[in-house]
Amino acid sequence: PPGRKVLIVYAHQEPKSFNGSLKRVAVEELSKQGCSVTVSDLYAMQFEPRATRNDIVGCLHNSEEFNYGVETLKAYKRGGLSSDLIEEQKKVQEADLMIFQFPLYWFSMPAIMKGWMDRVLVQGFAHEFPNCYDSGLLKNKLALFSFTTGGSKEMYAKGSINGDIRYLLWPMQHGIMHFCGVKVLAPHICFAPEYVSEEKRKDMLIAWAQRLKTLWKEEPIICSPEWYFK
Amino acid sequence: PPGRKVLIVYAHQEPKSFNGSLKRVAVEELSKQGCSVTVSDLYAMQFEPRATRNDIVGCLHNSEEFNYGVETLKAYKRGGLSSDLIEEQKKVQEADLMIFQFPLYWFSMPAIMKGWMDRVLVQGFAHEFPNCYDSGLLKNKLALFSFTTGGSKEMYAKGSINGDIRYLLWPMQHGIMHFCGVKVLAPHICFAPEYVSEEKRKDMLIAWAQRLKTLWKEEPIICSPEWYFK
């Protein structure tokens, strides 16, 4: 609906890729609805995935023994995080919905996107004990993992070799988003787009646009072990 | 035993950290046994986690539309991967055992280590359909995930808020290592070293050294959904 803010965190090297098309479809459909859409195009930004001392501007709290978690918490509190992180945190802060668009790499997100999680969602900003899970600091936001796979839907069925696709969503949806208080919408999974016909790929894009039309009416999943492991 | 080769892939920024101590203990104990030990110290190497066109030397197979999986397969076959990847693949090829030593970041490994998985374990080298899982190209090797957590053991018990720690091992142990044919030894988990006494931390280091003494007699886990989700 008009006024809603969406952040798309996008990790693909190639604009012409199917992931690129899924991203474009989302930008178009959500803009048409009057949402304000921001894209963090991680490869184009050459986003830094490594969590290092460079993320802290100025002096360290303890320069004798570098502790990334402690240092980024302290730096966050005094406004001393590096500018790329402050920039991303602003986008997160403003967003009602975050869409993560990526190809599945090794049962997870590509390292460049994992680096976004590691570096942007610092303690103090996204969570701070005891403010985690349902009282996480990013509560009242939504997240949606939209990704493509190499394997087919059958290969990701319960009892088949890759196991239920939901098994691998646990660290991302529960361990990251739920931990920060974010409510999780059902994932959007395009299975094996590289191995289907051009027509099937078009159908997949249409289905994504279709889903986005009524996205704001969706209820979040109940993010507990039952959803993942039944 | 003498002659066995071990690769330790290590991801911590601070040599004085507890992860640094765990790494040192492993190097010492395994060297004492006569093993030949190699360490990939990812932060010290400033290891690149991003999967990009730079990983391919020379011309692309298809420069119109960049596909990382296809390009790295082709480049691997013609010896055209970037030198940092060739270097890591040599270490993997020679290793009987790979130990991954890291602090748990967001229910998974730090992005710098995920990047090592994304970039080093390319198709053609580590797997090539139908050579995956039990017939993966890295069969006859062992892997062990050794990591520290922020949360306590109780917080990672079945039924508690973080869920069973085994849930989050599925993508790493099954989705990556088992997929490449590597047999997985039981993980070594040091819970919340930052929140226990110096004495307890010393006990943890002793326990790790102790385990390593009889490591070569261990049987791998049976890496199927039952182990993870019962």
Short mmCIF file of C-alpha atoms in Angstrom, two decimals:
data_model
loop_
_atom_site.label_atom_id
_atom_site.label_comp_id
_atom_site.label_asym_id
_atom_site.label_seq_id
_atom_site.Cartn_x
_atom_site.Cartn_y
_atom_site.Cartn_z
CA PRO A 1 0.00 0.00 0.00
CA PRO A 2 1.10 3.60 -0.58
CA GLY A 3 3.74 4.71 1.86
CA ARG A 4 5.06 1.29 2.83
CA LYS A 5 8.82 1.05 2.65
CA VAL A 6 10.60 -1.97 1.24
CA LEU A 7 14.30 -2.79 1.28
CA ILE A 8 15.46 -5.41 -1.23
CA VAL A 9 18.84 -6.87 -0.36
CA TYR A 10 19.97 -8.43 -3.60
CA ALA A 11 22.96 -10.69 -4.24
CA HIS A 12 23.61 -11.64 -7.84
CA GLN A 13 26.54 -10.69 -10.03
CA GLU A 14 24.55 -10.53 -13.28
CA PRO A 15 21.65 -8.12 -13.98
CA LYS A 16 20.45 -10.41 -16.78
CA SER A 17 20.18 -13.40 -14.44
CA PHE A 18 16.90 -14.88 -13.28
CA ASN A 19 17.58 -13.44 -9.83
CA GLY A 20 17.98 -10.07 -11.52
CA SER A 21 14.57 -10.53 -13.13
CA LEU A 22 12.96 -11.49 -9.83
CA LYS A 23 14.44 -8.36 -8.27
CA ARG A 24 13.13 -6.16 -11.11
CA VAL A 25 9.67 -7.71 -10.89
CA ALA A 26 9.58 -6.89 -7.17
CA VAL A 27 10.74 -3.30 -7.69
CA GLU A 28 8.12 -2.77 -10.42
CA GLU A 29 5.18 -4.39 -8.67
CA LEU A 30 5.85 -2.81 -5.28
CA SER A 31 6.45 0.62 -6.82
CA LYS A 32 3.17 0.29 -8.72
CA GLN A 33 1.47 -0.26 -5.36
CA GLY A 34 2.91 3.04 -4.18
CA CYS A 35 5.54 1.51 -1.94
CA SER A 36 8.88 3.20 -1.71
CA VAL A 37 11.50 0.63 -2.70
CA THR A 38 15.22 0.70 -1.97
CA VAL A 39 17.65 -1.87 -3.36
CA SER A 40 20.99 -2.82 -1.84
CA ASP A 41 22.69 -4.43 -4.83
CA LEU A 42 25.51 -6.06 -2.89
CA TYR A 43 27.84 -7.08 -5.73
CA ALA A 44 27.37 -3.75 -7.53
CA MET A 45 28.17 -1.99 -4.25
CA GLN A 46 31.16 -4.30 -3.78
CA PHE A 47 29.77 -4.77 -0.31
CA GLU A 48 32.42 -5.86 2.19
CA PRO A 49 31.49 -9.21 3.81
CA ARG A 50 34.42 -9.45 6.24
CA ALA A 51 33.88 -8.44 9.85
CA THR A 52 37.05 -6.57 10.75
CA ARG A 53 38.52 -3.74 12.75
CA ASN A 54 37.77 -1.46 9.77
CA ASP A 55 34.10 -1.48 10.78
CA ILE A 56 34.98 0.72 13.74
CA VAL A 57 35.98 4.34 13.17
CA GLY A 58 38.51 5.73 15.63
CA CYS A 59 39.80 4.13 18.79
CA LEU A 60 38.88 0.69 19.99
CA HIS A 61 37.39 -0.04 23.39
CA ASN A 62 40.09 -2.69 23.84
CA SER A 63 42.90 -2.54 21.34
CA GLU A 64 44.84 -5.27 23.17
CA GLU A 65 42.39 -8.00 22.22
CA PHE A 66 39.97 -7.36 19.39
CA ASN A 67 36.43 -8.61 20.04
CA TYR A 68 34.16 -7.85 17.08
CA GLY A 69 30.88 -8.16 19.00
CA VAL A 70 31.98 -5.89 21.84
CA GLU A 71 33.65 -3.33 19.58
CA THR A 72 30.71 -2.97 17.19
CA LEU A 73 28.26 -2.62 20.10
CA LYS A 74 30.41 0.17 21.62
CA ALA A 75 30.94 1.80 18.22
CA TYR A 76 27.20 1.67 17.47
CA LYS A 77 26.40 3.42 20.75
CA ARG A 78 28.81 6.29 20.06
CA GLY A 79 27.97 6.53 16.33
CA GLY A 80 31.37 5.14 15.38
CA LEU A 81 30.51 2.41 12.90
CA SER A 82 31.89 2.69 9.37
CA SER A 83 29.74 4.69 6.96
CA ASP A 84 28.68 1.70 4.82
CA LEU A 85 27.16 0.08 7.90
CA ILE A 86 25.41 3.26 9.05
CA GLU A 87 23.97 3.55 5.55
CA GLU A 88 22.58 0.00 5.59
CA GLN A 89 21.23 0.38 9.11
CA LYS A 90 19.31 3.49 8.02
CA LYS A 91 17.70 1.50 5.22
CA VAL A 92 16.77 -1.30 7.64
CA GLN A 93 15.43 1.17 10.19
CA GLU A 94 13.10 2.73 7.63
CA ALA A 95 11.92 -0.52 6.06
CA ASP A 96 8.57 -2.12 6.82
CA LEU A 97 9.60 -5.15 4.78
CA MET A 98 12.98 -6.60 3.83
CA ILE A 99 13.19 -8.95 0.86
CA PHE A 100 16.36 -11.01 0.50
CA GLN A 101 16.86 -12.06 -3.12
CA PHE A 102 19.65 -14.52 -3.90
CA PRO A 103 20.65 -17.83 -5.43
CA LEU A 104 21.06 -20.55 -2.82
CA TYR A 105 24.78 -21.25 -2.31
CA TRP A 106 25.55 -24.32 -0.25
CA PHE A 107 22.20 -24.58 1.56
CA SER A 108 22.47 -20.91 2.56
CA MET A 109 22.93 -17.41 1.26
CA PRO A 110 26.03 -16.30 -0.68
CA ALA A 111 28.88 -15.07 1.51
CA ILE A 112 28.37 -11.46 0.41
CA MET A 113 24.84 -11.55 1.88
CA LYS A 114 25.97 -13.42 4.99
CA GLY A 115 28.44 -10.59 5.44
CA TRP A 116 25.57 -8.12 5.28
CA MET A 117 23.91 -10.00 8.15
CA ASP A 118 27.15 -10.31 10.15
CA ARG A 119 28.03 -6.63 9.83
CA VAL A 120 24.76 -4.70 9.63
CA LEU A 121 22.71 -6.42 12.33
CA VAL A 122 24.99 -5.43 15.21
CA GLN A 123 24.11 -5.71 18.86
CA GLY A 124 22.52 -2.50 20.10
CA PHE A 125 20.92 -1.92 16.72
CA ALA A 126 19.13 -5.19 15.90
CA HIS A 127 19.11 -6.94 19.27
CA GLU A 128 20.46 -6.45 22.76
CA PHE A 129 19.94 -9.00 25.46
CA PRO A 130 17.23 -9.55 26.68
CA ASN A 131 15.72 -7.89 23.59
CA CYS A 132 15.87 -10.80 21.23
CA TYR A 133 13.37 -13.02 19.47
CA ASP A 134 9.84 -11.66 19.99
CA SER A 135 11.23 -8.56 21.69
CA GLY A 136 14.11 -8.09 19.23
CA LEU A 137 14.86 -4.47 18.33
CA LEU A 138 13.59 -4.85 14.75
CA LYS A 139 10.12 -5.95 15.74
CA ASN A 140 7.22 -4.62 13.65
CA LYS A 141 9.21 -5.37 10.51
CA LEU A 142 8.69 -8.18 8.03
CA ALA A 143 11.24 -10.26 6.14
CA LEU A 144 10.92 -12.55 3.15
CA PHE A 145 13.59 -14.86 1.74
CA SER A 146 13.22 -15.14 -2.04
CA PHE A 147 15.73 -17.46 -3.66
CA THR A 148 16.54 -19.79 -6.51
CA THR A 149 17.96 -23.29 -6.21
CA GLY A 150 20.05 -25.57 -8.39
CA GLY A 151 18.17 -28.68 -7.27
CA SER A 152 14.59 -29.48 -8.18
CA LYS A 153 11.61 -29.38 -5.87
CA GLU A 154 11.67 -33.18 -5.67
CA MET A 155 15.29 -33.16 -4.48
CA TYR A 156 14.28 -30.83 -1.64
CA ALA A 157 11.33 -32.89 -0.46
CA LYS A 158 11.24 -34.51 2.95
CA GLY A 159 12.93 -37.91 2.76
CA SER A 160 14.84 -37.15 -0.41
CA ILE A 161 18.58 -36.60 -0.52
CA ASN A 162 18.70 -32.83 0.10
CA GLY A 163 16.10 -33.06 2.85
CA ASP A 164 13.13 -30.76 3.28
CA ILE A 165 13.99 -27.27 2.03
CA ARG A 166 12.62 -25.94 5.33
CA TYR A 167 15.53 -27.53 7.23
CA LEU A 168 17.95 -25.07 5.70
CA LEU A 169 15.72 -22.07 6.38
CA TRP A 170 16.12 -22.43 10.14
CA PRO A 171 19.41 -20.52 10.52
CA MET A 172 18.30 -17.71 8.21
CA GLN A 173 14.67 -17.21 9.22
CA HIS A 174 14.82 -18.19 12.88
CA GLY A 175 18.48 -17.68 13.78
CA ILE A 176 18.75 -14.25 12.16
CA MET A 177 15.40 -12.62 11.43
CA HIS A 178 13.32 -14.01 14.29
CA PHE A 179 16.24 -13.40 16.65
CA CYS A 180 16.05 -9.69 15.76
CA GLY A 181 12.27 -9.64 16.28
CA VAL A 182 11.45 -9.55 12.56
CA LYS A 183 8.35 -11.46 11.50
CA VAL A 184 8.92 -13.84 8.64
CA LEU A 185 6.65 -14.26 5.63
CA ALA A 186 6.64 -17.61 3.81
CA PRO A 187 9.74 -17.96 1.64
CA HIS A 188 9.45 -17.60 -2.11
CA ILE A 189 11.41 -20.38 -3.78
CA CYS A 190 12.04 -20.80 -7.50
CA PHE A 191 13.35 -24.31 -7.96
CA ALA A 192 16.00 -24.94 -10.59
CA PRO A 193 15.20 -22.07 -12.99
CA GLU A 194 18.34 -22.95 -14.98
CA TYR A 195 16.90 -26.33 -15.88
CA VAL A 196 13.37 -25.41 -16.99
CA SER A 197 12.04 -23.92 -20.21
CA GLU A 198 11.95 -20.19 -20.96
CA GLU A 199 8.17 -20.41 -20.68
CA LYS A 200 8.32 -21.95 -17.19
CA ARG A 201 10.72 -19.21 -16.13
CA LYS A 202 8.24 -16.58 -17.34
CA ASP A 203 5.53 -18.31 -15.34
CA MET A 204 7.75 -18.11 -12.28
CA LEU A 205 8.16 -14.35 -12.72
CA ILE A 206 4.40 -13.92 -13.15
CA ALA A 207 3.74 -15.99 -10.03
CA TRP A 208 6.12 -13.76 -8.04
CA ALA A 209 4.42 -10.57 -9.27
CA GLN A 210 1.08 -12.18 -8.46
CA ARG A 211 2.11 -13.04 -4.93
CA LEU A 212 3.40 -9.52 -4.33
CA LYS A 213 -0.03 -8.08 -5.18
CA THR A 214 -1.52 -9.54 -2.01
CA LEU A 215 1.65 -9.75 0.07
CA TRP A 216 0.52 -7.19 2.62
CA LYS A 217 -2.46 -9.34 3.52
CA GLU A 218 -0.31 -12.35 4.34
CA GLU A 219 0.15 -13.59 7.88
CA PRO A 220 3.72 -14.30 8.98
CA ILE A 221 4.70 -17.93 9.58
CA ILE A 222 4.80 -19.20 13.13
CA CYS A 223 8.56 -19.32 13.40
CA SER A 224 9.11 -22.26 15.78
CA PRO A 225 10.72 -25.69 15.30
CA GLU A 226 7.38 -27.22 14.25
CA TRP A 227 7.28 -25.14 11.07
CA TYR A 228 10.73 -26.38 10.09
CA PHE A 229 10.99 -29.91 11.37
CA LYS A 230 7.41 -30.99 12.12
CA PRO B 1 49.32 -40.63 13.20
CA PRO B 2 52.56 -39.77 11.40
CA GLY B 3 52.01 -38.73 7.81
CA ARG B 4 48.37 -37.70 8.12
CA LYS B 5 47.65 -34.29 6.66
CA VAL B 6 45.38 -31.79 8.34
CA LEU B 7 44.07 -28.49 7.01
CA ILE B 8 42.75 -26.05 9.60
CA VAL B 9 40.53 -23.36 8.10
CA TYR B 10 40.46 -20.70 10.77
CA ALA B 11 38.32 -17.58 10.94
CA HIS B 12 39.03 -15.22 13.81
CA GLN B 13 40.40 -11.70 13.69
CA GLU B 14 42.32 -11.93 16.98
CA PRO B 15 45.19 -14.34 17.66
CA LYS B 16 44.65 -13.86 21.42
CA SER B 17 41.02 -14.95 21.18
CA PHE B 18 39.70 -18.23 22.51
CA ASN B 19 39.28 -19.41 18.91
CA GLY B 20 42.94 -18.55 18.41
CA SER B 21 43.82 -20.73 21.41
CA LEU B 22 41.71 -23.62 20.09
CA LYS B 23 43.52 -23.35 16.78
CA ARG B 24 46.94 -23.34 18.48
CA VAL B 25 46.02 -26.34 20.61
CA ALA B 26 45.07 -28.26 17.47
CA VAL B 27 48.28 -27.32 15.64
CA GLU B 28 50.37 -28.37 18.65
CA GLU B 29 48.62 -31.63 19.43
CA LEU B 30 48.36 -32.79 15.82
CA SER B 31 51.98 -31.84 15.08
CA LYS B 32 53.05 -33.78 18.18
CA GLN B 33 51.31 -36.82 16.68
CA GLY B 34 53.44 -36.42 13.56
CA CYS B 35 50.68 -35.04 11.40
CA SER B 36 51.53 -32.36 8.90
CA VAL B 37 49.32 -29.37 9.68
CA THR B 38 48.47 -26.46 7.38
CA VAL B 39 46.48 -23.44 8.53
CA SER B 40 44.42 -21.15 6.31
CA ASP B 41 44.11 -18.11 8.55
CA LEU B 42 41.36 -16.40 6.58
CA TYR B 43 41.40 -12.92 8.14
CA ALA B 44 45.20 -12.78 8.14
CA MET B 45 45.14 -13.79 4.45
CA GLN B 46 42.43 -11.18 3.84
CA PHE B 47 40.66 -14.01 2.08
CA GLU B 48 38.13 -12.76 -0.50
CA PRO B 49 34.61 -14.05 0.30
CA ARG B 50 32.83 -12.60 -2.77
CA ALA B 51 32.15 -14.90 -5.71
CA THR B 52 32.88 -12.69 -8.71
CA ARG B 53 34.24 -12.61 -12.22
CA ASN B 54 37.70 -12.06 -10.71
CA ASP B 55 37.80 -15.74 -9.79
CA ILE B 56 38.25 -16.59 -13.47
CA VAL B 57 41.53 -15.77 -15.21
CA GLY B 58 41.24 -14.85 -18.89
CA CYS B 59 38.18 -15.05 -21.09
CA LEU B 60 34.76 -16.10 -19.94
CA HIS B 61 32.81 -18.97 -21.48
CA ASN B 62 29.85 -16.58 -21.81
CA SER B 63 30.67 -12.94 -21.28
CA GLU B 64 27.15 -11.86 -22.25
CA GLU B 65 25.57 -13.31 -19.15
CA PHE B 66 27.79 -14.16 -16.20
CA ASN B 67 26.97 -17.45 -14.48
CA TYR B 68 29.34 -18.11 -11.57
CA GLY B 69 28.71 -21.86 -11.38
CA VAL B 70 29.23 -22.45 -15.10
CA GLU B 71 32.24 -20.15 -15.35
CA THR B 72 34.10 -21.63 -12.39
CA LEU B 73 33.47 -25.18 -13.65
CA LYS B 74 34.90 -24.28 -17.08
CA ALA B 75 37.78 -22.35 -15.53
CA TYR B 76 38.59 -25.24 -13.19
CA LYS B 77 38.76 -27.66 -16.13
CA ARG B 78 41.22 -25.49 -18.05
CA GLY B 79 43.25 -24.49 -14.98
CA GLY B 80 41.93 -20.95 -15.15
CA LEU B 81 40.80 -20.26 -11.60
CA SER B 82 42.44 -17.40 -9.71
CA SER B 83 45.62 -18.32 -7.86
CA ASP B 84 44.13 -17.97 -4.35
CA LEU B 85 41.55 -20.63 -5.21
CA ILE B 86 44.09 -22.98 -6.77
CA GLU B 87 46.16 -22.61 -3.63
CA GLU B 88 43.26 -23.52 -1.34
CA GLN B 89 42.19 -26.42 -3.55
CA LYS B 90 45.71 -27.87 -3.33
CA LYS B 91 45.49 -27.77 0.45
CA VAL B 92 42.08 -29.47 0.38
CA GLN B 93 43.29 -32.10 -2.09
CA GLU B 94 46.18 -33.06 0.15
CA ALA B 95 44.25 -33.06 3.41
CA ASP B 96 43.01 -36.19 5.13
CA LEU B 97 41.12 -34.05 7.63
CA MET B 98 39.76 -30.51 7.49
CA ILE B 99 39.04 -28.70 10.74
CA PHE B 100 36.90 -25.57 10.54
CA GLN B 101 37.56 -23.33 13.54
CA PHE B 102 35.31 -20.30 14.01
CA PRO B 103 32.96 -18.38 16.29
CA LEU B 104 29.31 -19.02 15.43
CA TYR B 105 27.89 -15.93 13.67
CA TRP B 106 24.14 -15.95 13.22
CA PHE B 107 23.61 -19.72 13.51
CA SER B 108 26.31 -20.29 10.89
CA MET B 109 29.93 -19.59 9.99
CA PRO B 110 31.31 -16.06 9.53
CA ALA B 111 30.93 -14.71 5.98
CA ILE B 112 34.68 -14.96 5.35
CA MET B 113 34.47 -18.74 5.89
CA LYS B 114 31.24 -19.07 3.91
CA GLY B 115 33.13 -17.37 1.10
CA TRP B 116 35.82 -20.03 1.36
CA MET B 117 33.13 -22.68 0.85
CA ASP B 118 31.44 -20.75 -1.99
CA ARG B 119 34.67 -20.15 -3.89
CA VAL B 120 36.96 -23.12 -3.15
CA LEU B 121 34.55 -26.04 -3.45
CA VAL B 122 33.75 -25.49 -7.13
CA GLN B 123 31.97 -27.96 -9.34
CA GLY B 124 34.47 -30.23 -11.08
CA PHE B 125 36.76 -30.09 -8.05
CA ALA B 126 34.55 -30.98 -5.08
CA HIS B 127 31.47 -32.44 -6.78
CA GLU B 128 30.12 -32.95 -10.26
CA PHE B 129 26.73 -34.45 -10.85
CA PRO B 130 26.12 -37.35 -10.28
CA ASN B 131 29.20 -37.35 -8.04
CA CYS B 132 27.70 -35.84 -4.95
CA TYR B 133 26.96 -37.00 -1.41
CA ASP B 134 28.46 -40.45 -0.86
CA SER B 135 30.19 -40.32 -4.24
CA GLY B 136 31.27 -36.67 -3.95
CA LEU B 137 34.72 -35.92 -5.29
CA LEU B 138 36.23 -35.30 -1.84
CA LYS B 139 35.37 -38.72 -0.48
CA ASN B 140 37.91 -40.37 1.81
CA LYS B 141 38.39 -37.09 3.59
CA LEU B 142 37.14 -36.10 7.03
CA ALA B 143 35.78 -32.79 8.27
CA LEU B 144 35.18 -31.45 11.76
CA PHE B 145 33.40 -28.23 12.69
CA SER B 146 34.92 -26.75 15.83
CA PHE B 147 33.25 -23.58 17.02
CA THR B 148 32.38 -21.32 19.90
CA THR B 149 28.96 -19.88 20.69
CA GLY B 150 27.63 -16.81 22.44
CA GLY B 151 24.69 -18.71 23.91
CA SER B 152 24.95 -21.33 26.63
CA LYS B 153 24.46 -25.06 26.20
CA GLU B 154 21.04 -24.74 27.82
CA MET B 155 19.95 -22.14 25.27
CA TYR B 156 20.85 -24.58 22.48
CA ALA B 157 18.94 -27.53 23.91
CA LYS B 158 16.00 -29.07 22.15
CA GLY B 159 12.84 -27.22 23.14
CA SER B 160 14.64 -24.09 24.29
CA ILE B 161 14.60 -20.80 22.42
CA ASN B 162 17.59 -21.34 20.09
CA GLY B 163 16.54 -24.91 19.33
CA ASP B 164 18.83 -27.93 19.27
CA ILE B 165 22.32 -26.90 18.17
CA ARG B 166 22.19 -29.78 15.68
CA TYR B 167 19.48 -27.99 13.68
CA LEU B 168 21.95 -25.37 12.55
CA LEU B 169 24.62 -27.90 11.65
CA TRP B 170 22.53 -29.32 8.79
CA PRO B 171 23.52 -26.78 6.10
CA MET B 172 27.21 -26.92 7.02
CA GLN B 173 27.75 -30.62 7.69
CA HIS B 174 25.20 -32.13 5.32
CA GLY B 175 24.67 -29.42 2.71
CA ILE B 176 28.37 -28.70 2.21
CA MET B 177 30.64 -31.45 3.52
CA HIS B 178 28.45 -34.49 2.96
CA PHE B 179 27.46 -33.11 -0.45
CA CYS B 180 31.15 -33.20 -1.44
CA GLY B 181 31.54 -36.75 -0.13
CA VAL B 182 33.44 -35.72 3.00
CA LYS B 183 32.74 -37.74 6.12
CA VAL B 184 31.86 -35.67 9.14
CA LEU B 185 33.22 -36.19 12.65
CA ALA B 186 31.10 -35.05 15.60
CA PRO B 187 31.32 -31.27 15.98
CA HIS B 188 33.39 -29.78 18.78
CA ILE B 189 31.43 -27.04 20.47
CA CYS B 190 32.66 -24.69 23.17
CA PHE B 191 29.59 -23.01 24.59
CA ALA B 192 29.82 -19.38 25.67
CA PRO B 193 33.55 -19.20 26.48
CA GLU B 194 33.20 -15.42 26.97
CA TYR B 195 30.87 -15.96 29.90
CA VAL B 196 32.73 -18.59 31.90
CA SER B 197 35.72 -18.38 34.24
CA GLU B 198 39.34 -18.45 33.07
CA GLU B 199 39.58 -21.87 34.69
CA LYS B 200 36.63 -23.24 32.72
CA ARG B 201 38.19 -21.88 29.54
CA LYS B 202 41.40 -23.73 30.33
CA ASP B 203 39.40 -26.90 30.89
CA MET B 204 37.84 -26.44 27.46
CA LEU B 205 41.27 -26.20 25.84
CA ILE B 206 42.43 -29.31 27.68
CA ALA B 207 39.30 -31.18 26.58
CA TRP B 208 39.98 -30.25 22.95
CA ALA B 209 43.59 -31.44 23.14
CA GLN B 210 42.34 -34.60 24.82
CA ARG B 211 39.82 -35.30 22.09
CA LEU B 212 42.43 -34.77 19.40
CA LYS B 213 44.62 -37.50 20.92
CA THR B 214 42.11 -40.18 19.89
CA LEU B 215 40.50 -38.37 16.98
CA TRP B 216 41.75 -40.80 14.35
CA LYS B 217 39.93 -43.65 16.06
CA GLU B 218 36.56 -41.86 15.88
CA GLU B 219 33.79 -43.04 13.61
CA PRO B 220 32.12 -40.35 11.48
CA ILE B 221 28.52 -39.46 12.30
CA ILE B 222 25.76 -40.93 10.17
CA CYS B 223 24.94 -37.76 8.30
CA SER B 224 21.21 -38.11 7.67
CA PRO B 225 18.16 -36.17 8.92
CA GLU B 226 17.82 -38.47 11.95
CA TRP B 227 21.12 -37.24 13.41
CA TYR B 228 19.94 -33.63 13.16
CA PHE B 229 16.21 -33.68 13.76
CA LYS B 230 15.47 -37.07 15.33
#
